[in-house]
Amino acid sequence: MRCREQTRNLASKAAGIAVLLAGFLLAAKLCIGAPANHSQIPSIFRPDSTPADSTFHLSVLVLAITGLIFLAVFGLLVYSVTKYRRRRGDNGHEPPQVYGSNQVELAWTVIPVLVVLVLFLATARVIHSIQDAPEPPGTIEVTAIGHQFWWEFRYPALGVVTANELHVPVSDPSHPSPTFLTLLSADTDHSFWVPRLAGKTDLIPNHVNHMWIDPHETGVYLGQCAQYCGTQHAKMLLRVYVDSQEQFHQWVQQERESAETDGAVEQGRRVFETTACVNCHTVSGTAADGRFGPDLTHLMSRDTIASGAAPNTPENLRSWIQNPDSIKPGSLMPAMKLNDQDLDALIAYLETLR
């Protein structure tokens, strides 16, 4: 009876481990098998940039080696537990102990050293290739600044400032045009992470970090802050728009232009310029030159507001201005508490900022 119970316990444990392995394999298959519009699935299993691709292949190598070690150790454990389990008639004495096997001791010393050496060399090669990559001609330079809780993107050589939605050109392998980012923080620790384009890189106050991406396909790639930075860390989202070379140049030309003046929304402009909006936001061509909040010169050219927390629609914009906590509780933007007439005029003005 005792032997039978031990066998049942062993079988139940083996079944549990098998279920866990099956669940892991199913999760990996679901992550890899993304739908047709896969550019917006932030999956590390579908890299589309050289840094992400290098990291992915390194991860596969590490997973393969550690997986083989796991299978070998698990197989030996199952074999030992099965073969040497207590049987009926055992007298309970300890089996003969074997000491001093030079071959065994040499094997369990040399093999782990070789495994660690292989993993170290492979990791060092990938880190060197990413961190020490040269900047080829045609490189786009961007300064990314993390704020609570939004992203500021500056293109120093192009004279462009935008927020939350990063535009970069696609990088043709025959004519590479990567984007090199300088990462800064305006307040606390943040972390820039777009899983399909590169690994996580922190933005630390008073410390400059760097990273680069070279997307191979056009599309929208989703990411977010990966370092807890306060109440609304989870909604500090970002979008990377990978444009064709022509689309990127058109976008740059549009972003360089000042905000257009429309006499029909003059009342809304006066509301904007006579409230606290000008203390935090910039609109080129106006008196607004604040730096605490996003640049609004081309606000309506963006797909989202509140750092990706809501689609950029007049209704959401109205809710965001009147009561930011309705969209993003804990955000640092104050509620303006305008009357309906001033709010309607302000929304009409902001809709012209394209």
C-alpha positions as CSV (number, residue, x, y, z in Angstrom):
1,M,0.0,0.0,0.0
2,R,2.8,2.4,0.9
3,C,4.6,1.7,-2.4
4,R,1.4,2.3,-4.3
5,E,0.8,5.6,-2.6
6,Q,4.3,6.8,-3.3
7,T,3.8,5.8,-7.0
8,R,0.6,7.8,-7.1
9,N,2.2,10.8,-5.5
10,L,5.0,10.7,-8.0
11,A,2.6,10.4,-10.9
12,S,0.6,13.4,-9.7
13,K,3.7,15.5,-9.4
14,A,4.9,14.5,-12.9
15,A,1.4,15.3,-14.3
16,G,1.5,18.8,-12.6
17,I,4.9,19.6,-14.1
18,A,3.7,18.4,-17.5
19,V,0.7,20.7,-17.3
20,L,3.0,23.7,-16.4
21,L,5.2,22.9,-19.4
22,A,2.2,22.7,-21.7
23,G,0.9,26.0,-20.4
24,F,4.2,27.7,-21.0
25,L,4.4,26.3,-24.6
26,L,0.8,27.4,-25.3
27,A,1.6,30.9,-24.0
28,A,4.7,31.1,-26.2
29,K,2.7,29.9,-29.2
30,L,0.0,32.6,-28.6
31,C,2.6,35.3,-28.3
32,I,4.4,34.2,-31.5
33,G,1.2,33.7,-33.4
34,A,0.1,37.3,-33.6
35,P,-2.8,38.5,-35.8
36,A,-2.3,40.1,-39.2
37,N,-2.0,43.6,-37.8
38,H,1.0,42.5,-35.7
39,S,2.9,45.7,-35.6
40,Q,0.7,46.9,-32.8
41,I,1.2,43.8,-30.7
42,P,4.1,44.6,-28.2
43,S,5.5,41.1,-28.4
44,I,9.2,40.4,-27.7
45,F,8.8,37.3,-30.0
46,R,8.4,39.4,-33.2
47,P,11.4,41.7,-33.3
48,D,11.5,44.2,-36.1
49,S,14.7,46.1,-35.3
50,T,18.4,45.1,-35.0
51,P,18.7,45.6,-31.2
52,A,15.5,43.7,-30.5
53,D,16.4,41.0,-33.0
54,S,19.9,40.5,-31.4
55,T,18.3,40.3,-27.9
56,F,15.7,37.9,-29.1
57,H,18.3,35.5,-30.6
58,L,20.4,35.7,-27.5
59,S,17.2,34.9,-25.4
60,V,16.5,31.8,-27.6
61,L,20.1,30.6,-27.1
62,V,19.9,31.0,-23.3
63,L,16.4,29.4,-23.2
64,A,17.7,26.4,-25.3
65,I,20.7,25.8,-23.1
66,T,18.9,26.2,-19.8
67,G,16.0,24.1,-21.2
68,L,18.4,21.3,-22.0
69,I,19.9,21.5,-18.5
70,F,16.4,21.5,-17.0
71,L,15.4,18.4,-19.0
72,A,18.6,16.6,-18.1
73,V,18.3,17.3,-14.4
74,F,14.6,16.6,-14.4
75,G,15.1,13.3,-16.3
76,L,17.8,12.2,-13.9
77,L,15.6,13.0,-10.9
78,V,12.6,11.1,-12.3
79,Y,14.9,8.2,-13.1
80,S,16.4,8.2,-9.7
81,V,13.1,8.5,-7.8
82,T,11.5,5.8,-9.9
83,K,14.4,3.3,-9.9
84,Y,15.4,3.7,-6.3
85,R,12.1,4.2,-4.6
86,R,11.3,2.2,-1.5
87,R,10.1,-1.3,-2.3
88,R,8.4,-4.0,-0.4
89,G,11.0,-6.0,1.5
90,D,13.5,-3.1,1.8
91,N,15.4,-3.3,5.1
92,G,15.8,0.5,5.3
93,H,19.6,0.5,5.2
94,E,21.4,3.2,3.3
95,P,22.7,2.1,-0.1
96,P,26.5,1.9,-0.7
97,Q,28.1,5.3,-1.1
98,V,30.6,6.0,-3.8
99,Y,33.3,8.7,-3.3
100,G,36.3,9.9,-5.2
101,S,35.2,9.4,-8.8
102,N,37.5,11.7,-10.7
103,Q,35.5,11.4,-13.9
104,V,32.2,12.5,-12.3
105,E,33.8,15.3,-10.4
106,L,35.6,16.5,-13.5
107,A,32.3,16.4,-15.5
108,W,30.2,18.4,-13.1
109,T,33.0,21.0,-12.9
110,V,34.0,21.4,-16.5
111,I,30.5,21.3,-18.0
112,P,29.0,24.1,-15.9
113,V,32.2,26.2,-16.5
114,L,31.8,25.7,-20.3
115,V,28.1,26.6,-20.1
116,V,28.7,29.8,-18.2
117,L,31.6,30.7,-20.6
118,V,29.3,30.3,-23.7
119,L,26.6,32.3,-22.1
120,F,29.0,35.0,-21.0
121,L,30.7,35.3,-24.5
122,A,27.3,35.4,-26.3
123,T,25.9,38.0,-24.0
124,A,29.1,40.2,-24.2
125,R,29.0,40.0,-28.0
126,V,25.3,41.2,-28.1
127,I,25.9,44.0,-25.6
128,H,28.9,45.2,-27.5
129,S,27.1,45.2,-30.8
130,I,24.2,47.2,-29.4
131,Q,25.9,49.7,-27.1
132,D,28.9,50.4,-29.3
133,A,27.1,50.5,-32.7
134,P,28.5,53.3,-34.9
135,E,26.2,56.1,-36.3
136,P,26.1,55.8,-40.1
137,P,25.3,58.7,-42.4
138,G,21.6,59.5,-42.4
139,T,21.1,58.8,-38.7
140,I,18.2,60.6,-37.0
141,E,19.0,62.0,-33.6
142,V,16.2,62.3,-31.0
143,T,16.2,63.5,-27.4
144,A,13.6,61.6,-25.4
145,I,12.7,63.2,-22.0
146,G,10.5,61.4,-19.5
147,H,8.0,63.4,-17.5
148,Q,5.3,62.4,-15.0
149,F,3.5,61.0,-17.0
150,W,4.2,61.7,-20.6
151,W,7.0,61.7,-23.2
152,E,8.7,64.6,-24.8
153,F,10.6,64.1,-28.1
154,R,13.0,66.6,-29.5
155,Y,14.8,66.4,-32.9
156,P,17.6,68.9,-32.4
157,A,18.9,68.8,-36.0
158,L,15.4,69.0,-37.5
159,G,14.0,71.7,-35.2
160,V,11.0,69.6,-34.2
161,V,9.4,69.1,-30.8
162,T,6.5,66.7,-30.2
163,A,5.1,64.5,-27.5
164,N,4.1,60.9,-26.8
165,E,4.2,59.8,-30.5
166,L,7.7,59.3,-31.9
167,H,8.0,59.4,-35.6
168,V,11.1,57.8,-37.2
169,P,11.9,56.7,-40.8
170,V,12.0,53.1,-41.8
171,S,15.6,51.8,-42.1
172,D,16.4,50.0,-45.3
173,P,19.2,47.5,-44.7
174,S,20.9,48.5,-48.0
175,H,20.7,52.2,-46.9
176,P,20.4,52.2,-43.1
177,S,18.9,55.2,-41.4
178,P,18.7,54.3,-37.7
179,T,17.4,56.5,-35.0
180,F,19.7,57.2,-32.0
181,L,17.9,58.4,-28.9
182,T,19.4,60.4,-26.0
183,L,17.4,59.5,-22.9
184,L,16.8,62.1,-20.1
185,S,14.5,62.5,-17.2
186,A,12.8,65.7,-16.0
187,D,11.8,64.3,-12.6
188,T,12.1,60.7,-11.5
189,D,13.2,57.3,-13.0
190,H,11.5,56.2,-16.2
191,S,12.2,53.4,-18.7
192,F,11.8,53.5,-22.4
193,W,10.5,50.2,-23.8
194,V,9.1,49.4,-27.2
195,P,9.4,45.5,-27.1
196,R,9.5,45.0,-30.9
197,L,12.2,47.6,-31.5
198,A,14.7,47.4,-28.5
199,G,15.2,46.4,-24.9
200,K,14.4,48.5,-21.9
201,T,16.7,51.5,-21.2
202,D,16.2,53.7,-18.1
203,L,15.9,57.4,-18.0
204,I,17.5,58.6,-14.8
205,P,17.7,62.2,-13.4
206,N,21.1,63.8,-13.9
207,H,22.3,60.9,-16.0
208,V,22.4,60.5,-19.8
209,N,21.6,57.2,-21.4
210,H,21.5,56.2,-25.0
211,M,19.8,53.6,-27.2
212,W,19.0,53.2,-30.9
213,I,16.5,51.5,-33.2
214,D,16.4,50.8,-36.9
215,P,12.8,49.5,-37.7
216,H,12.6,47.4,-40.9
217,E,8.9,47.8,-41.5
218,T,6.5,50.7,-41.5
219,G,3.7,50.7,-39.0
220,V,2.8,51.7,-35.4
221,Y,4.8,50.1,-32.6
222,L,3.5,50.3,-29.1
223,G,5.5,50.7,-25.9
224,Q,5.4,52.4,-22.5
225,C,7.3,53.3,-19.4
226,A,8.7,50.1,-17.9
227,Q,9.8,51.7,-14.6
228,Y,7.4,52.6,-11.8
229,C,7.4,56.4,-11.8
230,G,4.3,57.3,-9.8
231,T,0.6,57.0,-9.7
232,Q,0.0,57.0,-13.5
233,H,3.0,54.9,-14.5
234,A,0.7,52.3,-16.1
235,K,-0.8,54.9,-18.4
236,M,2.5,56.5,-19.5
237,L,2.2,54.9,-22.9
238,L,4.1,55.8,-26.1
239,R,3.7,55.1,-29.8
240,V,6.5,54.8,-32.4
241,Y,5.3,55.6,-35.9
242,V,7.7,54.1,-38.5
243,D,7.1,56.1,-41.7
244,S,8.5,55.7,-45.2
245,Q,11.3,58.2,-46.0
246,E,8.9,60.4,-47.9
247,Q,6.2,60.3,-45.2
248,F,8.8,61.1,-42.5
249,H,10.1,64.2,-44.5
250,Q,6.5,65.4,-45.0
251,W,5.9,65.0,-41.3
252,V,9.0,67.0,-40.4
253,Q,8.0,69.8,-42.7
254,Q,4.5,69.9,-41.2
255,E,5.9,69.9,-37.6
256,R,8.2,72.8,-38.4
257,E,5.4,75.1,-39.4
258,S,3.9,77.4,-36.8
259,A,0.3,77.1,-35.7
260,E,-2.1,78.6,-38.2
261,T,-4.2,81.6,-37.2
262,D,-7.9,81.3,-37.7
263,G,-10.0,84.3,-37.0
264,A,-13.1,82.2,-36.4
265,V,-11.6,80.7,-33.2
266,E,-10.1,84.0,-31.9
267,Q,-12.2,83.7,-28.7
268,G,-10.8,80.3,-28.0
269,R,-7.3,81.5,-28.6
270,R,-7.9,84.3,-26.0
271,V,-9.2,81.8,-23.5
272,F,-6.0,79.7,-24.1
273,E,-3.7,82.6,-23.7
274,T,-5.4,84.1,-20.6
275,T,-5.5,81.0,-18.5
276,A,-2.9,78.7,-16.9
277,C,-2.6,76.8,-20.2
278,V,0.3,79.1,-21.3
279,N,2.3,78.3,-18.2
280,C,2.6,74.6,-19.1
281,H,2.2,74.3,-22.9
282,T,3.8,75.7,-26.0
283,V,2.0,76.8,-29.2
284,S,4.5,78.2,-31.7
285,G,3.5,81.7,-33.0
286,T,1.7,82.5,-29.7
287,A,2.6,83.8,-26.3
288,A,2.4,80.2,-25.0
289,D,5.9,78.9,-24.3
290,G,5.5,76.6,-21.3
291,R,7.7,73.5,-20.8
292,F,5.9,71.6,-18.1
293,G,3.4,70.0,-20.5
294,P,3.4,68.7,-24.0
295,D,3.9,71.0,-27.0
296,L,0.5,71.6,-28.5
297,T,1.4,73.3,-31.8
298,H,0.2,70.3,-33.8
299,L,-2.0,68.7,-31.2
300,M,-4.7,67.4,-33.6
301,S,-2.1,65.6,-35.7
302,R,-1.7,63.1,-32.9
303,D,-3.9,60.0,-32.6
304,T,-4.1,60.1,-28.8
305,I,-4.1,62.4,-25.8
306,A,-2.9,62.0,-22.2
307,S,0.1,59.9,-23.3
308,G,-2.0,57.4,-25.1
309,A,-4.6,57.1,-22.4
310,A,-7.5,58.1,-24.7
311,P,-8.1,58.7,-28.5
312,N,-7.7,62.2,-29.6
313,T,-11.3,63.2,-30.2
314,P,-13.1,66.5,-29.3
315,E,-15.2,64.7,-26.7
316,N,-12.2,63.2,-24.9
317,L,-10.3,66.5,-25.2
318,R,-13.2,68.3,-23.5
319,S,-13.2,65.8,-20.7
320,W,-9.4,65.9,-20.4
321,I,-9.4,69.7,-20.0
322,Q,-12.4,70.0,-17.7
323,N,-11.5,67.0,-15.4
324,P,-8.2,65.2,-16.2
325,D,-8.9,62.6,-13.5
326,S,-11.8,61.3,-15.5
327,I,-9.3,59.9,-18.0
328,K,-6.1,59.7,-16.0
329,P,-6.5,59.8,-12.2
330,G,-3.5,61.1,-10.5
331,S,-2.1,63.0,-13.5
332,L,-0.4,66.3,-12.8
333,M,-2.5,68.4,-15.1
334,P,-4.9,70.7,-13.1
335,A,-8.6,70.8,-13.9
336,M,-9.4,74.1,-15.6
337,K,-13.0,74.4,-14.5
338,L,-14.0,76.6,-17.4
339,N,-17.6,77.5,-18.1
340,D,-19.3,75.9,-21.0
341,Q,-19.0,78.9,-23.3
342,D,-15.2,79.3,-22.8
343,L,-14.7,75.5,-22.9
344,D,-16.5,75.2,-26.3
345,A,-14.4,78.1,-27.6
346,L,-11.2,76.6,-26.4
347,I,-12.0,73.2,-27.9
348,A,-12.8,74.9,-31.2
349,Y,-9.4,76.6,-31.1
350,L,-7.4,73.4,-30.2
351,E,-9.1,71.6,-33.1
352,T,-7.3,74.0,-35.5
353,L,-3.9,73.0,-34.2
354,R,-2.9,70.5,-36.9
